[in-house]
Amino acid sequence: MKLSIIIPVYRTEATIDRCMESIVGQSFTDWEAILVDDGSPDACPQKCDEWCRRDSRIRVVHQVNGGLSDARNTGIELAQGERLTFVDSDDYLDTDTYAQVMPLAEEHDIVEFPAVRFHGSPQASLLTFRPQVCTDQAHYWLTLRAYEHTYAWNKIYRRQLFDDIRFPKGKVFEDVHTLPRLMLQAHSIATTDRGLYYYCYNEQGITATADGHKLENLLEAHLAAMRQWCDDAYYLHVLNIQMDVTELTGQAPILTPRRVSILSAGLTWKQRLKALTLNTLGLEGICKLNKIIHRWTKHHS
């Protein structure tokens, strides 16, 4: 079997049929789908069983609720395919996505393909890529700014990458924790402009509801990645997270202080201004300034 599609299911009775129709309707047919009902309290368990009866390529697991990471890990344990991919049950894919991406996935350890982010909202945007192959992990993470799109679901992975890796149970932003570890095992990572994943906006999702403590999980993941790869643009990206964490929790910054060159290639003018402010005020100073600005803005809005 070529591909295992792992689909965690929780409170998505309104969207799971759309998701599964997009998978069953794929022009690529050599796949298995593993529906992991993560103790969903709605009609999802019954819908999962119904899809299993409709197509012999679909398997269902019902388990006590353990969260997204736990559900994905269950699917990884059961997967029989040479390659793995993940689909969230409130999302869906274009019909020819796997047919277009799998030939590339058979040649490389990780393949990343386009996605519409926040589909169905005013923030909707297309994430797409120039076709290329990276054998240098730093190039993929820093130059292609993979740290801005660490999503598990718009990628296909060689199964063996997960031999000793699982998603961290009990943490949010689990994708950011996991992708760098997979990258360290990968010999080649390809990007393509073929295929399309629809990441549908969910106002109750982690991204939309993240508080200071959840953002601490995100910061933790990026600090771990920074031990492997870091440049000025990435540092400023992580600085933004640190400023939000400091503002929302009141805790002192834990990001290692660093001077950022305002002349670094590829920085936007906003990033250059932020670098100048950081170099002038220091890490604690820019975090304090950020908090003051947000308080003033909120008070006068």
mmCIF file with all atom_site columns, C-alpha atoms in Angstrom, residues 95-229:
data_model
loop_
_atom_site.group_PDB
_atom_site.id
_atom_site.type_symbol
_atom_site.label_atom_id
_atom_site.label_alt_id
_atom_site.label_comp_id
_atom_site.label_asym_id
_atom_site.label_entity_id
_atom_site.label_seq_id
_atom_site.pdbx_PDB_ins_code
_atom_site.Cartn_x
_atom_site.Cartn_y
_atom_site.Cartn_z
_atom_site.occupancy
_atom_site.B_iso_or_equiv
_atom_site.pdbx_formal_charge
_atom_site.auth_seq_id
_atom_site.auth_comp_id
_atom_site.auth_asym_id
_atom_site.auth_atom_id
_atom_site.pdbx_PDB_model_num
ATOM 1   C CA . THR A 1 95  ? -9.673  15.625 -6.159 1.00 0.00 ? 95  THR A CA 1
ATOM 2   C CA . ASP A 1 96  ? -6.301  15.127 -7.872 1.00 0.00 ? 96  ASP A CA 1
ATOM 3   C CA . THR A 1 97  ? -4.082  16.152 -4.950 1.00 0.00 ? 97  THR A CA 1
ATOM 4   C CA . TYR A 1 98  ? -2.561  12.784 -4.089 1.00 0.00 ? 98  TYR A CA 1
ATOM 5   C CA . ALA A 1 99  ? -2.271  11.732 -7.735 1.00 0.00 ? 99  ALA A CA 1
ATOM 6   C CA . GLN A 1 100 ? -0.213  14.865 -8.382 1.00 0.00 ? 100 GLN A CA 1
ATOM 7   C CA . VAL A 1 101 ? 1.927   14.703 -5.237 1.00 0.00 ? 101 VAL A CA 1
ATOM 8   C CA . MET A 1 102 ? 2.581   10.983 -4.703 1.00 0.00 ? 102 MET A CA 1
ATOM 9   C CA . PRO A 1 103 ? 5.090   10.534 -7.574 1.00 0.00 ? 103 PRO A CA 1
ATOM 10  C CA . LEU A 1 104 ? 7.258   13.162 -5.893 1.00 0.00 ? 104 LEU A CA 1
ATOM 11  C CA . ALA A 1 105 ? 6.640   11.651 -2.448 1.00 0.00 ? 105 ALA A CA 1
ATOM 12  C CA . GLU A 1 106 ? 8.017   8.322  -3.654 1.00 0.00 ? 106 GLU A CA 1
ATOM 13  C CA . GLU A 1 107 ? 11.354  10.038 -4.365 1.00 0.00 ? 107 GLU A CA 1
ATOM 14  C CA . HIS A 1 108 ? 11.712  12.214 -1.235 1.00 0.00 ? 108 HIS A CA 1
ATOM 15  C CA . ASP A 1 109 ? 11.290  11.911 2.528  1.00 0.00 ? 109 ASP A CA 1
ATOM 16  C CA . ILE A 1 110 ? 8.923   14.880 2.908  1.00 0.00 ? 110 ILE A CA 1
ATOM 17  C CA . VAL A 1 111 ? 6.872   16.639 0.240  1.00 0.00 ? 111 VAL A CA 1
ATOM 18  C CA . GLU A 1 112 ? 4.997   19.872 0.961  1.00 0.00 ? 112 GLU A CA 1
ATOM 19  C CA . PHE A 1 113 ? 2.137   20.942 -1.302 1.00 0.00 ? 113 PHE A CA 1
ATOM 20  C CA . PRO A 1 114 ? -0.111  24.030 -1.532 1.00 0.00 ? 114 PRO A CA 1
ATOM 21  C CA . ALA A 1 115 ? -2.932  24.878 0.839  1.00 0.00 ? 115 ALA A CA 1
ATOM 22  C CA . VAL A 1 116 ? -5.634  27.481 1.189  1.00 0.00 ? 116 VAL A CA 1
ATOM 23  C CA . ARG A 1 117 ? -5.235  28.739 4.733  1.00 0.00 ? 117 ARG A CA 1
ATOM 24  C CA . PHE A 1 118 ? -8.293  29.857 6.739  1.00 0.00 ? 118 PHE A CA 1
ATOM 25  C CA . HIS A 1 119 ? -10.607 28.893 3.886  1.00 0.00 ? 119 HIS A CA 1
ATOM 26  C CA . GLY A 1 120 ? -14.057 30.369 4.388  1.00 0.00 ? 120 GLY A CA 1
ATOM 27  C CA . SER A 1 121 ? -12.879 33.468 6.248  1.00 0.00 ? 121 SER A CA 1
ATOM 28  C CA . PRO A 1 122 ? -11.794 36.994 5.217  1.00 0.00 ? 122 PRO A CA 1
ATOM 29  C CA . GLN A 1 123 ? -8.234  35.947 6.137  1.00 0.00 ? 123 GLN A CA 1
ATOM 30  C CA . ALA A 1 124 ? -8.162  33.212 3.475  1.00 0.00 ? 124 ALA A CA 1
ATOM 31  C CA . SER A 1 125 ? -4.861  33.044 1.573  1.00 0.00 ? 125 SER A CA 1
ATOM 32  C CA . LEU A 1 126 ? -3.101  30.654 -0.781 1.00 0.00 ? 126 LEU A CA 1
ATOM 33  C CA . LEU A 1 127 ? 0.129   29.086 0.422  1.00 0.00 ? 127 LEU A CA 1
ATOM 34  C CA . THR A 1 128 ? 2.034   27.766 -2.577 1.00 0.00 ? 128 THR A CA 1
ATOM 35  C CA . PHE A 1 129 ? 5.601   26.854 -3.472 1.00 0.00 ? 129 PHE A CA 1
ATOM 36  C CA . ARG A 1 130 ? 8.147   26.896 -6.231 1.00 0.00 ? 130 ARG A CA 1
ATOM 37  C CA . PRO A 1 131 ? 8.995   23.291 -7.158 1.00 0.00 ? 131 PRO A CA 1
ATOM 38  C CA . GLN A 1 132 ? 12.389  22.465 -5.671 1.00 0.00 ? 132 GLN A CA 1
ATOM 39  C CA . VAL A 1 133 ? 14.287  19.891 -3.649 1.00 0.00 ? 133 VAL A CA 1
ATOM 40  C CA . CYS A 1 134 ? 16.140  20.738 -0.426 1.00 0.00 ? 134 CYS A CA 1
ATOM 41  C CA . THR A 1 135 ? 18.912  18.495 0.833  1.00 0.00 ? 135 THR A CA 1
ATOM 42  C CA . ASP A 1 136 ? 19.983  21.176 3.315  1.00 0.00 ? 136 ASP A CA 1
ATOM 43  C CA . GLN A 1 137 ? 17.558  21.313 6.237  1.00 0.00 ? 137 GLN A CA 1
ATOM 44  C CA . ALA A 1 138 ? 18.633  24.842 7.158  1.00 0.00 ? 138 ALA A CA 1
ATOM 45  C CA . HIS A 1 139 ? 17.708  26.054 3.667  1.00 0.00 ? 139 HIS A CA 1
ATOM 46  C CA . TYR A 1 140 ? 14.202  24.614 3.988  1.00 0.00 ? 140 TYR A CA 1
ATOM 47  C CA . TRP A 1 141 ? 13.647  25.936 7.522  1.00 0.00 ? 141 TRP A CA 1
ATOM 48  C CA . LEU A 1 142 ? 15.220  29.380 7.114  1.00 0.00 ? 142 LEU A CA 1
ATOM 49  C CA . THR A 1 143 ? 15.363  30.374 3.446  1.00 0.00 ? 143 THR A CA 1
ATOM 50  C CA . LEU A 1 144 ? 11.992  28.843 2.550  1.00 0.00 ? 144 LEU A CA 1
ATOM 51  C CA . ARG A 1 145 ? 10.690  29.876 5.997  1.00 0.00 ? 145 ARG A CA 1
ATOM 52  C CA . ALA A 1 146 ? 9.169   26.495 6.751  1.00 0.00 ? 146 ALA A CA 1
ATOM 53  C CA . TYR A 1 147 ? 8.775   27.724 10.331 1.00 0.00 ? 147 TYR A CA 1
ATOM 54  C CA . GLU A 1 148 ? 5.823   29.781 9.067  1.00 0.00 ? 148 GLU A CA 1
ATOM 55  C CA . HIS A 1 149 ? 3.995   26.707 7.691  1.00 0.00 ? 149 HIS A CA 1
ATOM 56  C CA . THR A 1 150 ? 4.840   23.739 9.905  1.00 0.00 ? 150 THR A CA 1
ATOM 57  C CA . TYR A 1 151 ? 1.399   22.206 9.335  1.00 0.00 ? 151 TYR A CA 1
ATOM 58  C CA . ALA A 1 152 ? 1.218   18.406 9.417  1.00 0.00 ? 152 ALA A CA 1
ATOM 59  C CA . TRP A 1 153 ? -1.592  18.201 6.868  1.00 0.00 ? 153 TRP A CA 1
ATOM 60  C CA . ASN A 1 154 ? -0.101  19.653 3.651  1.00 0.00 ? 154 ASN A CA 1
ATOM 61  C CA . LYS A 1 155 ? 2.782   17.183 3.608  1.00 0.00 ? 155 LYS A CA 1
ATOM 62  C CA . ILE A 1 156 ? 3.415   13.545 2.748  1.00 0.00 ? 156 ILE A CA 1
ATOM 63  C CA . TYR A 1 157 ? 6.079   11.718 4.772  1.00 0.00 ? 157 TYR A CA 1
ATOM 64  C CA . ARG A 1 158 ? 8.149   8.588  4.364  1.00 0.00 ? 158 ARG A CA 1
ATOM 65  C CA . ARG A 1 159 ? 6.758   6.174  6.978  1.00 0.00 ? 159 ARG A CA 1
ATOM 66  C CA . GLN A 1 160 ? 10.163  5.440  8.524  1.00 0.00 ? 160 GLN A CA 1
ATOM 67  C CA . LEU A 1 161 ? 10.559  9.056  9.662  1.00 0.00 ? 161 LEU A CA 1
ATOM 68  C CA . PHE A 1 162 ? 8.080   8.250  12.426 1.00 0.00 ? 162 PHE A CA 1
ATOM 69  C CA . ASP A 1 163 ? 9.879   5.139  13.680 1.00 0.00 ? 163 ASP A CA 1
ATOM 70  C CA . ASP A 1 164 ? 11.054  6.993  16.797 1.00 0.00 ? 164 ASP A CA 1
ATOM 71  C CA . ILE A 1 165 ? 8.975   10.168 16.578 1.00 0.00 ? 165 ILE A CA 1
ATOM 72  C CA . ARG A 1 166 ? 5.450   10.897 17.761 1.00 0.00 ? 166 ARG A CA 1
ATOM 73  C CA . PHE A 1 167 ? 3.434   14.072 18.234 1.00 0.00 ? 167 PHE A CA 1
ATOM 74  C CA . PRO A 1 168 ? 3.789   15.421 21.801 1.00 0.00 ? 168 PRO A CA 1
ATOM 75  C CA . LYS A 1 169 ? 0.724   14.463 23.797 1.00 0.00 ? 169 LYS A CA 1
ATOM 76  C CA . GLY A 1 170 ? -0.797  17.225 25.895 1.00 0.00 ? 170 GLY A CA 1
ATOM 77  C CA . LYS A 1 171 ? 0.811   20.096 23.961 1.00 0.00 ? 171 LYS A CA 1
ATOM 78  C CA . VAL A 1 172 ? -0.784  22.502 21.513 1.00 0.00 ? 172 VAL A CA 1
ATOM 79  C CA . PHE A 1 173 ? 0.995   23.659 18.351 1.00 0.00 ? 173 PHE A CA 1
ATOM 80  C CA . GLU A 1 174 ? 2.148   20.049 18.129 1.00 0.00 ? 174 GLU A CA 1
ATOM 81  C CA . ASP A 1 175 ? 3.137   20.471 14.471 1.00 0.00 ? 175 ASP A CA 1
ATOM 82  C CA . VAL A 1 176 ? 5.854   22.985 15.387 1.00 0.00 ? 176 VAL A CA 1
ATOM 83  C CA . HIS A 1 177 ? 7.262   20.563 17.938 1.00 0.00 ? 177 HIS A CA 1
ATOM 84  C CA . THR A 1 178 ? 7.298   17.682 15.457 1.00 0.00 ? 178 THR A CA 1
ATOM 85  C CA . LEU A 1 179 ? 8.352   18.948 12.014 1.00 0.00 ? 179 LEU A CA 1
ATOM 86  C CA . PRO A 1 180 ? 11.931  19.920 13.006 1.00 0.00 ? 180 PRO A CA 1
ATOM 87  C CA . ARG A 1 181 ? 12.476  16.447 14.463 1.00 0.00 ? 181 ARG A CA 1
ATOM 88  C CA . LEU A 1 182 ? 11.234  14.849 11.242 1.00 0.00 ? 182 LEU A CA 1
ATOM 89  C CA . MET A 1 183 ? 13.441  17.164 9.205  1.00 0.00 ? 183 MET A CA 1
ATOM 90  C CA . LEU A 1 184 ? 16.531  15.986 11.069 1.00 0.00 ? 184 LEU A CA 1
ATOM 91  C CA . GLN A 1 185 ? 15.747  12.439 9.880  1.00 0.00 ? 185 GLN A CA 1
ATOM 92  C CA . ALA A 1 186 ? 15.039  13.484 6.286  1.00 0.00 ? 186 ALA A CA 1
ATOM 93  C CA . HIS A 1 187 ? 17.617  13.367 3.481  1.00 0.00 ? 187 HIS A CA 1
ATOM 94  C CA . SER A 1 188 ? 15.529  15.337 0.998  1.00 0.00 ? 188 SER A CA 1
ATOM 95  C CA . ILE A 1 189 ? 12.507  17.628 1.295  1.00 0.00 ? 189 ILE A CA 1
ATOM 96  C CA . ALA A 1 190 ? 10.600  18.644 -1.828 1.00 0.00 ? 190 ALA A CA 1
ATOM 97  C CA . THR A 1 191 ? 8.077   21.414 -2.404 1.00 0.00 ? 191 THR A CA 1
ATOM 98  C CA . THR A 1 192 ? 5.590   21.477 -5.247 1.00 0.00 ? 192 THR A CA 1
ATOM 99  C CA . ASP A 1 193 ? 2.960   23.755 -6.756 1.00 0.00 ? 193 ASP A CA 1
ATOM 100 C CA . ARG A 1 194 ? 0.674   20.755 -7.425 1.00 0.00 ? 194 ARG A CA 1
ATOM 101 C CA . GLY A 1 195 ? -2.239  19.620 -5.257 1.00 0.00 ? 195 GLY A CA 1
ATOM 102 C CA . LEU A 1 196 ? -4.363  21.684 -2.876 1.00 0.00 ? 196 LEU A CA 1
ATOM 103 C CA . TYR A 1 197 ? -5.438  21.261 0.748  1.00 0.00 ? 197 TYR A CA 1
ATOM 104 C CA . TYR A 1 198 ? -8.283  23.393 2.144  1.00 0.00 ? 198 TYR A CA 1
ATOM 105 C CA . TYR A 1 199 ? -7.540  24.340 5.748  1.00 0.00 ? 199 TYR A CA 1
ATOM 106 C CA . CYS A 1 200 ? -10.919 25.610 6.883  1.00 0.00 ? 200 CYS A CA 1
ATOM 107 C CA . TYR A 1 201 ? -11.183 28.393 9.430  1.00 0.00 ? 201 TYR A CA 1
ATOM 108 C CA . ASN A 1 202 ? -12.441 27.298 12.826 1.00 0.00 ? 202 ASN A CA 1
ATOM 109 C CA . GLU A 1 203 ? -13.211 30.065 15.299 1.00 0.00 ? 203 GLU A CA 1
ATOM 110 C CA . GLN A 1 204 ? -12.870 27.526 18.119 1.00 0.00 ? 204 GLN A CA 1
ATOM 111 C CA . GLY A 1 205 ? -9.497  26.247 16.900 1.00 0.00 ? 205 GLY A CA 1
ATOM 112 C CA . ILE A 1 206 ? -6.166  26.566 18.689 1.00 0.00 ? 206 ILE A CA 1
ATOM 113 C CA . THR A 1 207 ? -4.880  29.317 16.396 1.00 0.00 ? 207 THR A CA 1
ATOM 114 C CA . ALA A 1 208 ? -7.962  31.459 16.943 1.00 0.00 ? 208 ALA A CA 1
ATOM 115 C CA . THR A 1 209 ? -8.178  30.938 20.722 1.00 0.00 ? 209 THR A CA 1
ATOM 116 C CA . ALA A 1 210 ? -4.530  30.712 21.797 1.00 0.00 ? 210 ALA A CA 1
ATOM 117 C CA . ASP A 1 211 ? -3.877  32.331 25.183 1.00 0.00 ? 211 ASP A CA 1
ATOM 118 C CA . GLY A 1 212 ? -0.560  33.068 26.838 1.00 0.00 ? 212 GLY A CA 1
ATOM 119 C CA . HIS A 1 213 ? -0.053  29.560 28.203 1.00 0.00 ? 213 HIS A CA 1
ATOM 120 C CA . LYS A 1 214 ? -0.800  27.945 24.841 1.00 0.00 ? 214 LYS A CA 1
ATOM 121 C CA . LEU A 1 215 ? 1.611   30.368 23.191 1.00 0.00 ? 215 LEU A CA 1
ATOM 122 C CA . GLU A 1 216 ? 4.220   29.199 25.697 1.00 0.00 ? 216 GLU A CA 1
ATOM 123 C CA . ASN A 1 217 ? 3.979   25.786 23.983 1.00 0.00 ? 217 ASN A CA 1
ATOM 124 C CA . LEU A 1 218 ? 4.589   27.492 20.643 1.00 0.00 ? 218 LEU A CA 1
ATOM 125 C CA . LEU A 1 219 ? 7.574   29.418 22.015 1.00 0.00 ? 219 LEU A CA 1
ATOM 126 C CA . GLU A 1 220 ? 9.010   26.246 23.546 1.00 0.00 ? 220 GLU A CA 1
ATOM 127 C CA . ALA A 1 221 ? 8.846   24.489 20.175 1.00 0.00 ? 221 ALA A CA 1
ATOM 128 C CA . HIS A 1 222 ? 10.593  27.322 18.357 1.00 0.00 ? 222 HIS A CA 1
ATOM 129 C CA . LEU A 1 223 ? 13.308  27.637 20.994 1.00 0.00 ? 223 LEU A CA 1
ATOM 130 C CA . ALA A 1 224 ? 14.097  23.951 20.436 1.00 0.00 ? 224 ALA A CA 1
ATOM 131 C CA . ALA A 1 225 ? 14.280  24.489 16.669 1.00 0.00 ? 225 ALA A CA 1
ATOM 132 C CA . MET A 1 226 ? 16.525  27.519 17.139 1.00 0.00 ? 226 MET A CA 1
ATOM 133 C CA . ARG A 1 227 ? 19.156  25.254 18.631 1.00 0.00 ? 227 ARG A CA 1
ATOM 134 C CA . GLN A 1 228 ? 19.450  23.707 15.164 1.00 0.00 ? 228 GLN A CA 1
ATOM 135 C CA . TRP A 1 229 ? 18.874  26.621 12.805 1.00 0.00 ? 229 TRP A CA 1
#
